[in-house]
Amino acid sequence: MMQEELNGIKIKVTPPGPEAKKIIAMNDQYLARSTQSLPVVGKLGRGVYVEDVDGNVYLDFSSGISVTNLGHVDPYVTEKVEEQLHKMWHFPGTDFYTEMQVLAAKSLIEVTPGKFEKRVFFTNSGTESVEAAIKVAKSYTGRGMFIGFIGAFHGRTQGSLSFTASKPIHHRGFFPSMPGVEHVPFPNPYRNPFGIDGYENPDELVNRVIDYIETYLLKTYVPPEDVAGILAEPVQGEGGYIVPPMNFFKELRKLADKYNIPLLMDEVQSGFGRTGKFFASEHFGVEPDVITLAKAIASGIPMGAVVMRKEMNFKESGLHSNTFGGNLIASAACVATIDQMKKLNVVENSAKQGAYLRKRLEELQSKYDAIGDVRGLGLMQAIDFVKDRRTKEPNNKLRNTVIDNAFKLGLILLSTGTSAIRIIPPLIIKEDQIDEGVDVLDRAIKQAL
């Protein structure tokens, strides 16, 4: 089947147009309030572009929140999903057996870090993957406490919410969440409670955080023999796209090994080529004991997974299960996604185009004093808006205005952290498309100032 092409930004009517406004009104009538921000009503997606119901075409610098890493409606993944649709939609792999689920697990094991035997548990989302990882760690260690990081985002269900520490709104009115999670500062080079410039003095920042964990937690009120795991994002996502110093996770791994504590890494947003490597943890030279996955795992078909060391497998049947994990359609999409990523060399393209995107964003930073920081890895980049570069005081009002301006000019962006914009286009993006998007971003900033 031939796919309709979308080439370049095209704004026919100031968004949101009349058709979009009708659907937004219906949305407000029928759907519960959630996190919707931009009034864009998607109708058609192709590659790096999205068409709305009024015929406007946007460049998508959000990738569906880092989900459509292969771009919208990849032809090969579409073909493989259609093949499975004509065979069988659902046959619970947690109660019975399916070849497609086995193939999806094999594909994940082959690309995830760690030269050791692994096992996979399939879920339906990122937060469910974190919930499963919590149970994996508790079951394996027989312990009940955890260490998480300030600025982290791991989901919104009650177990994963206990680790999430990026915005107060996530917790407002939902106390208590799961007890036993202690938070420590993340080594944020740009803003941290120690007042250290982590770009100039990365080792000092790392040492301060590791010392905080060992001296102020493990030697005061958190018995290390009670800690089931340390959970971290290799690059903090909702917390602002925070990249820690490169030696941080090696030092954290040493500390975890010293006290025999498993290291759990949340790669829900940073995985599947987003950072210029298949998984962000590879940048830091560590092999996690447990990895949580979702988002780009099946190119937009809802799916998640937990990949764990073989010895951390559930000890007996019935300790954990679900109905839709490893769904046949999702599994087919997962296998096809990984195959297509390899065929198209999108991880390499993420590294290459990510370097070019970073260069263009740093040009904006040199042009506008309101951009205090540019950070990220690969095609997981962010710009942080400030009121004053010296004080680094966040300017979320300006950030929000820039996002709104860019939308009206045909560029889809998402916020992150207190005052940053994340720039996460599909990994198939080309240099001229980056230029197209950054030029719009430049105009949006100029209009906002």
Tab-separated table of C-alpha atoms in Angstrom:
chain	number	residue	atom	x	y	z
A	1	MET	CA	0.000	0.000	0.000
A	2	MET	CA	1.397	3.378	-1.016
A	3	GLN	CA	1.728	5.853	1.860
A	4	GLU	CA	0.767	9.483	1.512
A	5	GLU	CA	3.869	11.651	1.877
A	6	LEU	CA	4.297	14.710	4.068
A	7	ASN	CA	7.191	16.969	3.141
A	8	GLY	CA	7.890	20.136	5.060
A	9	ILE	CA	6.005	22.406	7.417
A	10	LYS	CA	2.811	23.867	5.965
A	11	ILE	CA	0.461	26.031	8.030
A	12	LYS	CA	-2.816	26.617	6.153
A	13	VAL	CA	-4.787	28.068	9.064
A	14	THR	CA	-3.566	29.445	12.373
A	15	PRO	CA	-3.681	26.527	14.799
A	16	PRO	CA	-5.799	25.401	16.424
A	17	GLY	CA	-8.062	25.602	13.362
A	18	PRO	CA	-11.851	25.203	13.336
A	19	GLU	CA	-11.834	21.398	13.049
A	20	ALA	CA	-9.248	21.095	15.794
A	21	LYS	CA	-11.320	23.324	18.091
A	22	LYS	CA	-14.355	21.070	17.574
A	23	ILE	CA	-12.440	17.958	18.616
A	24	ILE	CA	-10.782	19.709	21.564
A	25	ALA	CA	-14.245	20.732	22.789
A	26	MET	CA	-15.438	17.115	22.468
A	27	ASN	CA	-12.299	15.950	24.258
A	28	ASP	CA	-13.102	18.211	27.195
A	29	GLN	CA	-16.665	16.855	27.214
A	30	TYR	CA	-15.782	13.151	27.214
A	31	LEU	CA	-12.234	12.652	28.505
A	32	ALA	CA	-10.765	13.085	31.967
A	33	ARG	CA	-8.296	15.900	32.452
A	34	SER	CA	-4.709	14.766	31.975
A	35	THR	CA	-1.491	16.386	30.753
A	36	GLN	CA	-2.582	17.811	27.395
A	37	SER	CA	-0.859	21.092	26.597
A	38	LEU	CA	-0.521	21.951	22.898
A	39	PRO	CA	-3.871	22.137	21.057
A	40	VAL	CA	-2.661	19.973	18.157
A	41	VAL	CA	-5.107	17.335	16.873
A	42	GLY	CA	-3.164	14.748	14.905
A	43	LYS	CA	-4.763	13.074	11.893
A	44	LEU	CA	-1.894	11.676	9.851
A	45	GLY	CA	1.736	10.937	10.618
A	46	ARG	CA	4.505	10.195	8.133
A	47	GLY	CA	8.183	10.114	9.021
A	48	VAL	CA	9.073	13.271	10.945
A	49	TYR	CA	5.872	15.147	10.065
A	50	VAL	CA	2.320	15.233	11.442
A	51	GLU	CA	-0.793	16.568	9.720
A	52	ASP	CA	-3.667	17.884	11.816
A	53	VAL	CA	-7.397	17.808	11.105
A	54	ASP	CA	-7.249	21.261	9.480
A	55	GLY	CA	-4.554	20.270	6.985
A	56	ASN	CA	-1.666	21.930	8.811
A	57	VAL	CA	1.608	19.999	8.611
A	58	TYR	CA	4.014	20.153	11.567
A	59	LEU	CA	7.584	19.013	12.082
A	60	ASP	CA	7.482	16.688	15.090
A	61	PHE	CA	10.286	17.407	17.537
A	62	SER	CA	8.506	15.342	20.223
A	63	SER	CA	8.374	11.853	18.632
A	64	GLY	CA	5.222	11.164	20.631
A	65	ILE	CA	7.279	11.588	23.838
A	66	SER	CA	10.225	9.613	22.466
A	67	VAL	CA	8.014	6.811	21.132
A	68	THR	CA	8.108	7.092	17.335
A	69	ASN	CA	11.883	6.793	17.078
A	70	LEU	CA	11.540	5.287	13.589
A	71	GLY	CA	9.222	8.109	12.596
A	72	HIS	CA	5.474	7.931	12.188
A	73	VAL	CA	4.062	4.811	10.486
A	74	ASP	CA	7.304	3.124	9.489
A	75	PRO	CA	6.457	0.974	6.412
A	76	TYR	CA	8.331	-2.155	7.550
A	77	VAL	CA	6.834	-2.146	11.053
A	78	THR	CA	3.415	-1.508	9.506
A	79	GLU	CA	3.861	-4.525	7.229
A	80	LYS	CA	4.825	-6.838	10.088
A	81	VAL	CA	1.964	-5.631	12.292
A	82	GLU	CA	-0.494	-6.203	9.427
A	83	GLU	CA	0.831	-9.741	8.974
A	84	GLN	CA	0.202	-10.495	12.652
A	85	LEU	CA	-3.251	-8.868	12.542
A	86	HIS	CA	-4.363	-11.538	10.084
A	87	LYS	CA	-3.029	-14.390	12.236
A	88	MET	CA	-4.005	-13.744	15.875
A	89	TRP	CA	-4.463	-10.656	18.031
A	90	HIS	CA	-4.299	-11.995	21.558
A	91	PHE	CA	-3.194	-15.209	23.205
A	92	PRO	CA	-1.909	-14.527	26.735
A	93	GLY	CA	1.788	-15.271	26.816
A	94	THR	CA	1.782	-15.210	30.612
A	95	ASP	CA	-0.610	-18.188	30.775
A	96	PHE	CA	0.166	-19.949	27.506
A	97	TYR	CA	2.968	-19.761	24.946
A	98	THR	CA	3.522	-17.862	21.682
A	99	GLU	CA	6.475	-17.808	19.329
A	100	MET	CA	6.152	-14.081	18.690
A	101	GLN	CA	6.589	-13.240	22.373
A	102	VAL	CA	9.684	-15.455	22.506
A	103	LEU	CA	11.112	-13.705	19.443
A	104	ALA	CA	10.469	-10.297	21.005
A	105	ALA	CA	12.253	-11.348	24.206
A	106	LYS	CA	15.197	-12.729	22.198
A	107	SER	CA	15.451	-9.462	20.245
A	108	LEU	CA	15.568	-7.432	23.458
A	109	ILE	CA	18.136	-9.675	25.104
A	110	GLU	CA	20.415	-9.342	22.086
A	111	VAL	CA	20.467	-5.514	22.177
A	112	THR	CA	20.371	-4.718	25.916
A	113	PRO	CA	23.671	-4.172	27.788
A	114	GLY	CA	25.196	-7.044	29.717
A	115	LYS	CA	27.146	-10.111	28.612
A	116	PHE	CA	25.187	-12.383	30.938
A	117	GLU	CA	22.065	-14.493	30.665
A	118	LYS	CA	18.844	-12.504	30.934
A	119	ARG	CA	15.131	-12.985	31.250
A	120	VAL	CA	12.322	-10.699	30.031
A	121	PHE	CA	8.957	-9.860	31.554
A	122	PHE	CA	6.581	-7.978	29.254
A	123	THR	CA	4.294	-5.194	30.431
A	124	ASN	CA	2.059	-2.575	28.809
A	125	SER	CA	3.727	0.718	29.763
A	126	GLY	CA	6.705	2.354	31.412
A	127	THR	CA	5.120	2.729	34.822
A	128	GLU	CA	4.061	-0.926	34.758
A	129	SER	CA	7.640	-1.883	33.894
A	130	VAL	CA	8.860	-0.004	36.963
A	131	GLU	CA	6.203	-1.697	39.109
A	132	ALA	CA	7.410	-5.084	37.850
A	133	ALA	CA	11.052	-4.145	38.469
A	134	ILE	CA	10.199	-3.263	42.072
A	135	LYS	CA	8.790	-6.762	42.565
A	136	VAL	CA	11.751	-8.359	40.776
A	137	ALA	CA	14.187	-6.629	43.145
A	138	LYS	CA	12.135	-7.392	46.270
A	139	SER	CA	11.665	-11.017	45.291
A	140	TYR	CA	15.339	-11.547	44.490
A	141	THR	CA	16.837	-9.801	47.518
A	142	GLY	CA	14.165	-10.425	50.141
A	143	ARG	CA	14.519	-6.746	51.067
A	144	GLY	CA	12.029	-3.899	51.038
A	145	MET	CA	13.797	-0.514	50.797
A	146	PHE	CA	15.036	1.412	47.743
A	147	ILE	CA	17.135	4.432	46.856
A	148	GLY	CA	15.924	6.858	44.167
A	149	PHE	CA	16.990	10.294	42.965
A	150	ILE	CA	15.628	13.809	43.242
A	151	GLY	CA	14.506	14.938	39.789
A	152	ALA	CA	13.593	11.422	38.685
A	153	PHE	CA	10.468	10.386	36.830
A	154	HIS	CA	9.481	6.723	36.819
A	155	GLY	CA	5.711	6.832	36.354
A	156	ARG	CA	2.489	7.725	38.097
A	157	THR	CA	1.097	4.494	39.567
A	158	GLN	CA	1.538	4.160	43.302
A	159	GLY	CA	4.713	2.070	43.335
A	160	SER	CA	6.529	3.945	40.585
A	161	LEU	CA	5.188	7.242	41.950
A	162	SER	CA	7.145	6.598	45.134
A	163	PHE	CA	10.338	7.034	43.057
A	164	THR	CA	9.107	9.973	40.962
A	165	ALA	CA	10.516	13.247	42.278
A	166	SER	CA	10.488	15.760	39.431
A	167	LYS	CA	7.337	17.839	40.099
A	168	PRO	CA	5.089	18.251	43.177
A	169	ILE	CA	1.931	17.923	41.036
A	170	HIS	CA	2.687	14.229	40.510
A	171	HIS	CA	2.231	13.610	44.248
A	172	ARG	CA	-0.390	16.205	45.129
A	173	GLY	CA	-3.315	14.516	46.858
A	174	PHE	CA	-1.981	10.981	46.408
A	175	PHE	CA	-0.142	10.428	49.684
A	176	PRO	CA	0.803	7.839	50.775
A	177	SER	CA	2.609	6.071	47.969
A	178	MET	CA	4.723	2.957	48.538
A	179	PRO	CA	6.888	3.403	51.651
A	180	GLY	CA	10.572	2.634	51.833
A	181	VAL	CA	12.004	4.807	49.022
A	182	GLU	CA	14.695	7.292	50.055
A	183	HIS	CA	15.709	10.043	47.626
A	184	VAL	CA	19.170	11.503	47.185
A	185	PRO	CA	20.468	14.356	44.999
A	186	PHE	CA	21.169	13.504	41.362
A	187	PRO	CA	24.515	14.858	40.067
A	188	ASN	CA	22.952	17.629	37.984
A	189	PRO	CA	25.922	19.546	36.552
A	190	TYR	CA	23.892	22.719	35.972
A	191	ARG	CA	21.833	23.018	39.148
A	192	ASN	CA	22.542	20.997	42.300
A	193	PRO	CA	22.153	21.560	46.053
A	194	PHE	CA	25.929	21.534	46.574
A	195	GLY	CA	26.569	24.664	44.504
A	196	ILE	CA	29.133	22.803	42.386
A	197	ASP	CA	29.651	23.577	38.701
A	198	GLY	CA	29.446	20.013	37.457
A	199	TYR	CA	30.689	20.930	34.005
A	200	GLU	CA	33.900	22.392	35.421
A	201	ASN	CA	34.273	19.964	38.356
A	202	PRO	CA	32.482	16.696	37.485
A	203	ASP	CA	34.533	14.517	39.850
A	204	GLU	CA	33.799	16.773	42.807
A	205	LEU	CA	30.072	16.578	42.075
A	206	VAL	CA	30.109	12.793	41.701
A	207	ASN	CA	32.101	12.341	44.900
A	208	ARG	CA	29.685	14.554	46.796
A	209	VAL	CA	26.657	12.527	45.684
A	210	ILE	CA	28.291	9.146	46.361
A	211	ASP	CA	29.432	10.381	49.769
A	212	TYR	CA	25.908	11.611	50.494
A	213	ILE	CA	24.463	8.163	49.753
A	214	GLU	CA	27.029	6.306	51.830
A	215	THR	CA	27.546	8.710	54.725
A	216	TYR	CA	24.113	10.273	55.138
A	217	LEU	CA	21.939	7.312	54.205
A	218	LEU	CA	23.644	3.963	54.526
A	219	LYS	CA	25.581	4.902	57.667
A	220	THR	CA	22.765	6.713	59.456
A	221	TYR	CA	19.245	5.420	58.918
A	222	VAL	CA	19.024	3.210	55.811
A	223	PRO	CA	20.542	-0.209	56.559
A	224	PRO	CA	22.236	-1.361	53.334
A	225	GLU	CA	21.197	-4.948	54.043
A	226	ASP	CA	17.572	-3.763	53.750
A	227	VAL	CA	17.996	-2.056	50.334
A	228	ALA	CA	16.503	-4.053	47.447
A	229	GLY	CA	17.803	-1.759	44.731
A	230	ILE	CA	18.991	1.625	43.507
A	231	LEU	CA	16.782	2.934	40.673
A	232	ALA	CA	18.016	5.646	38.317
A	233	GLU	CA	17.509	7.061	34.850
A	234	PRO	CA	20.820	7.238	32.969
A	235	VAL	CA	19.587	10.606	31.678
A	236	GLN	CA	16.797	12.142	33.722
A	237	GLY	CA	13.809	12.683	31.445
A	238	GLU	CA	10.910	14.639	32.935
A	239	GLY	CA	13.364	16.143	35.414
A	240	GLY	CA	14.918	18.258	32.663
A	241	TYR	CA	17.064	16.008	30.444
A	242	ILE	CA	19.848	15.978	32.989
A	243	VAL	CA	23.048	14.219	31.903
A	244	PRO	CA	25.238	13.309	34.881
A	245	PRO	CA	29.050	13.329	34.707
A	246	MET	CA	30.316	10.357	32.712
A	247	ASN	CA	31.932	8.617	35.690
A	248	PHE	CA	28.877	8.810	37.940
A	249	PHE	CA	27.327	5.442	37.211
A	250	LYS	CA	30.666	3.617	37.471
A	251	GLU	CA	31.054	5.050	40.966
A	252	LEU	CA	27.439	4.273	41.804
A	253	ARG	CA	27.964	0.713	40.576
A	254	LYS	CA	31.007	0.357	42.859
A	255	LEU	CA	28.942	1.539	45.808
A	256	ALA	CA	26.063	-0.798	44.933
A	257	ASP	CA	28.420	-3.765	44.573
A	258	LYS	CA	30.120	-2.916	47.866
A	259	TYR	CA	26.803	-3.390	49.680
A	260	ASN	CA	25.428	-6.086	47.342
A	261	ILE	CA	22.588	-3.845	46.097
A	262	PRO	CA	21.175	-4.405	42.578
A	263	LEU	CA	21.349	-1.470	40.147
A	264	LEU	CA	18.097	-0.802	38.276
A	265	MET	CA	18.138	1.504	35.254
A	266	ASP	CA	15.033	3.133	33.793
A	267	GLU	CA	15.554	3.382	30.019
A	268	VAL	CA	11.892	4.014	29.181
A	269	GLN	CA	12.628	7.390	27.594
A	270	SER	CA	16.369	7.179	26.934
A	271	GLY	CA	16.440	3.749	25.272
A	272	PHE	CA	16.171	2.512	21.686
A	273	GLY	CA	18.791	4.729	20.088
A	274	ARG	CA	17.564	8.013	21.506
A	275	THR	CA	20.982	9.070	22.867
A	276	GLY	CA	23.184	7.851	20.004
A	277	LYS	CA	23.673	4.410	21.526
A	278	PHE	CA	21.063	1.672	21.683
A	279	PHE	CA	20.711	2.324	25.421
A	280	ALA	CA	21.868	5.400	27.326
A	281	SER	CA	23.537	3.315	30.045
A	282	GLU	CA	26.123	2.286	27.419
A	283	HIS	CA	27.513	5.831	27.464
A	284	PHE	CA	28.439	5.369	31.108
A	285	GLY	CA	30.069	1.947	30.854
A	286	VAL	CA	27.753	0.090	33.223
A	287	GLU	CA	25.673	-3.059	32.842
A	288	PRO	CA	22.455	-2.732	34.886
A	289	ASP	CA	21.047	-5.719	36.726
A	290	VAL	CA	17.546	-4.689	35.665
A	291	ILE	CA	16.419	-2.410	32.816
A	292	THR	CA	12.897	-1.027	32.453
A	293	LEU	CA	11.659	-0.317	28.928
A	294	ALA	CA	8.600	1.029	27.083
A	295	LYS	CA	7.881	4.002	24.747
A	296	ALA	CA	9.877	3.274	21.540
A	297	ILE	CA	9.978	-0.503	22.130
A	298	ALA	CA	7.146	-1.113	19.613
A	299	SER	CA	7.019	2.168	17.664
A	300	GLY	CA	3.761	3.326	19.257
A	301	ILE	CA	1.966	0.036	19.912
A	302	PRO	CA	1.561	0.067	23.727
A	303	MET	CA	4.238	-2.166	25.252
A	304	GLY	CA	6.785	-2.294	28.030
A	305	ALA	CA	9.335	-4.743	29.340
A	306	VAL	CA	11.701	-5.548	32.176
A	307	VAL	CA	15.014	-7.166	31.256
A	308	MET	CA	16.765	-8.753	34.232
A	309	ARG	CA	19.710	-10.952	35.066
A	310	LYS	CA	18.749	-14.617	34.820
A	311	GLU	CA	19.286	-15.162	38.554
A	312	MET	CA	16.764	-12.418	39.349
A	313	ASN	CA	13.967	-14.320	37.620
A	314	PHE	CA	10.874	-14.826	39.791
A	315	LYS	CA	11.468	-17.821	42.031
A	316	GLU	CA	8.075	-19.420	41.451
A	317	SER	CA	5.043	-19.244	39.190
A	318	GLY	CA	2.371	-16.753	40.198
A	319	LEU	CA	4.546	-14.146	41.902
A	320	HIS	CA	3.796	-11.743	39.073
A	321	SER	CA	1.740	-11.768	35.885
A	322	ASN	CA	-0.643	-9.765	33.695
A	323	THR	CA	-3.083	-10.242	30.812
A	324	PHE	CA	-1.757	-8.217	27.914
A	325	GLY	CA	2.019	-8.276	28.467
A	326	GLY	CA	3.737	-9.521	25.312
A	327	ASN	CA	0.557	-9.057	23.287
A	328	LEU	CA	1.005	-10.575	19.829
A	329	ILE	CA	0.542	-7.309	17.933
A	330	ALA	CA	2.942	-5.495	20.253
A	331	SER	CA	5.488	-8.313	20.091
A	332	ALA	CA	5.411	-8.273	16.289
A	333	ALA	CA	5.953	-4.512	16.372
A	334	CYS	CA	8.824	-4.912	18.849
A	335	VAL	CA	10.671	-7.442	16.695
A	336	ALA	CA	10.098	-5.350	13.564
A	337	THR	CA	11.201	-2.154	15.322
A	338	ILE	CA	14.520	-3.621	16.416
A	339	ASP	CA	15.097	-5.177	12.985
A	340	GLN	CA	14.340	-1.896	11.228
A	341	MET	CA	16.540	0.096	13.597
A	342	LYS	CA	19.445	-2.123	12.603
A	343	LYS	CA	18.641	-1.990	8.873
A	344	LEU	CA	18.362	1.793	8.813
A	345	ASN	CA	21.328	2.398	11.149
A	346	VAL	CA	19.202	4.804	13.154
A	347	VAL	CA	21.413	4.581	16.248
A	348	GLU	CA	24.348	5.835	14.205
A	349	ASN	CA	22.141	8.524	12.674
A	350	SER	CA	21.046	9.574	16.153
A	351	ALA	CA	24.665	10.117	17.145
A	352	LYS	CA	25.511	11.970	13.919
A	353	GLN	CA	22.416	14.149	13.732
A	354	GLY	CA	22.483	14.634	17.496
A	355	ALA	CA	25.914	16.238	17.199
A	356	TYR	CA	24.610	18.517	14.450
A	357	LEU	CA	21.485	19.397	16.462
A	358	ARG	CA	23.655	20.198	19.481
A	359	LYS	CA	25.760	22.548	17.340
A	360	ARG	CA	22.646	24.371	16.108
A	361	LEU	CA	21.240	24.674	19.640
A	362	GLU	CA	24.533	26.067	20.946
A	363	GLU	CA	24.342	28.659	18.174
A	364	LEU	CA	20.970	29.703	19.593
A	365	GLN	CA	22.502	29.830	23.063
A	366	SER	CA	25.210	32.204	21.838
A	367	LYS	CA	22.513	34.341	20.224
A	368	TYR	CA	20.078	34.499	23.165
A	369	ASP	CA	21.147	35.157	26.766
A	370	ALA	CA	17.812	33.685	27.851
A	371	ILE	CA	19.147	30.196	27.054
A	372	GLY	CA	21.184	29.270	30.103
A	373	ASP	CA	22.091	25.687	29.276
A	374	VAL	CA	22.175	23.268	26.361
A	375	ARG	CA	22.494	19.611	27.315
A	376	GLY	CA	21.792	16.093	26.198
A	377	LEU	CA	23.105	13.057	24.345
A	378	GLY	CA	22.396	12.131	20.737
A	379	LEU	CA	18.887	13.179	19.729
A	380	MET	CA	17.891	13.649	23.367
A	381	GLN	CA	18.672	17.361	23.721
A	382	ALA	CA	17.285	20.225	25.778
A	383	ILE	CA	17.604	23.991	26.090
A	384	ASP	CA	17.001	25.597	29.484
A	385	PHE	CA	15.574	29.127	29.741
A	386	VAL	CA	16.715	31.428	32.537
A	387	LYS	CA	15.992	34.933	33.765
A	388	ASP	CA	19.680	35.449	34.452
A	389	ARG	CA	22.597	33.288	33.331
A	390	ARG	CA	24.566	34.079	36.476
A	391	THR	CA	21.849	33.071	38.949
A	392	LYS	CA	20.400	30.359	36.653
A	393	GLU	CA	16.910	31.332	37.860
A	394	PRO	CA	14.440	29.318	35.749
A	395	ASN	CA	12.183	31.162	33.304
A	396	ASN	CA	9.301	28.796	32.721
A	397	LYS	CA	7.020	31.572	31.470
A	398	LEU	CA	9.373	32.294	28.580
A	399	ARG	CA	9.793	28.569	27.934
A	400	ASN	CA	6.045	28.085	27.654
A	401	THR	CA	5.663	31.075	25.337
A	402	VAL	CA	8.388	29.736	23.044
A	403	ILE	CA	6.652	26.340	22.815
A	404	ASP	CA	3.344	28.040	21.956
A	405	ASN	CA	4.970	30.291	19.363
A	406	ALA	CA	6.762	27.361	17.749
A	407	PHE	CA	3.506	25.398	17.536
A	408	LYS	CA	1.795	28.218	15.643
A	409	LEU	CA	4.768	28.245	13.264
A	410	GLY	CA	4.539	24.500	12.668
A	411	LEU	CA	6.912	22.891	15.175
A	412	ILE	CA	5.781	20.441	17.883
A	413	LEU	CA	7.811	20.691	21.094
A	414	LEU	CA	7.492	19.411	24.658
A	415	SER	CA	8.593	20.944	27.935
A	416	THR	CA	10.724	19.178	30.508
A	417	GLY	CA	11.874	20.083	33.987
A	418	THR	CA	11.156	23.527	35.370
A	419	SER	CA	12.176	25.667	32.418
A	420	ALA	CA	13.560	23.498	29.614
A	421	ILE	CA	12.356	22.385	26.192
A	422	ARG	CA	13.246	18.896	25.042
A	423	ILE	CA	14.177	18.433	21.401
A	424	ILE	CA	13.599	14.778	20.496
A	425	PRO	CA	12.854	14.292	16.798
A	426	PRO	CA	12.549	10.830	15.238
A	427	LEU	CA	15.916	9.142	14.799
A	428	ILE	CA	15.484	9.064	11.014
A	429	ILE	CA	15.713	12.859	10.817
A	430	LYS	CA	17.992	14.496	8.252
A	431	GLU	CA	20.196	17.551	8.578
A	432	ASP	CA	17.955	19.792	6.495
A	433	GLN	CA	14.974	18.855	8.664
A	434	ILE	CA	16.943	19.779	11.791
A	435	ASP	CA	17.671	23.117	10.161
A	436	GLU	CA	13.980	23.537	9.375
A	437	GLY	CA	13.056	22.930	13.011
A	438	VAL	CA	15.819	25.012	14.594
A	439	ASP	CA	15.023	27.927	12.299
A	440	VAL	CA	11.411	27.815	13.530
A	441	LEU	CA	12.643	27.593	17.116
A	442	ASP	CA	14.839	30.640	16.501
A	443	ARG	CA	11.821	32.618	15.248
A	444	ALA	CA	9.715	31.440	18.195
A	445	ILE	CA	12.332	32.658	20.704
A	446	LYS	CA	12.714	35.988	18.925
A	447	GLN	CA	8.936	36.511	19.045
A	448	ALA	CA	8.841	35.667	22.762
A	449	LEU	CA	11.538	38.124	23.830
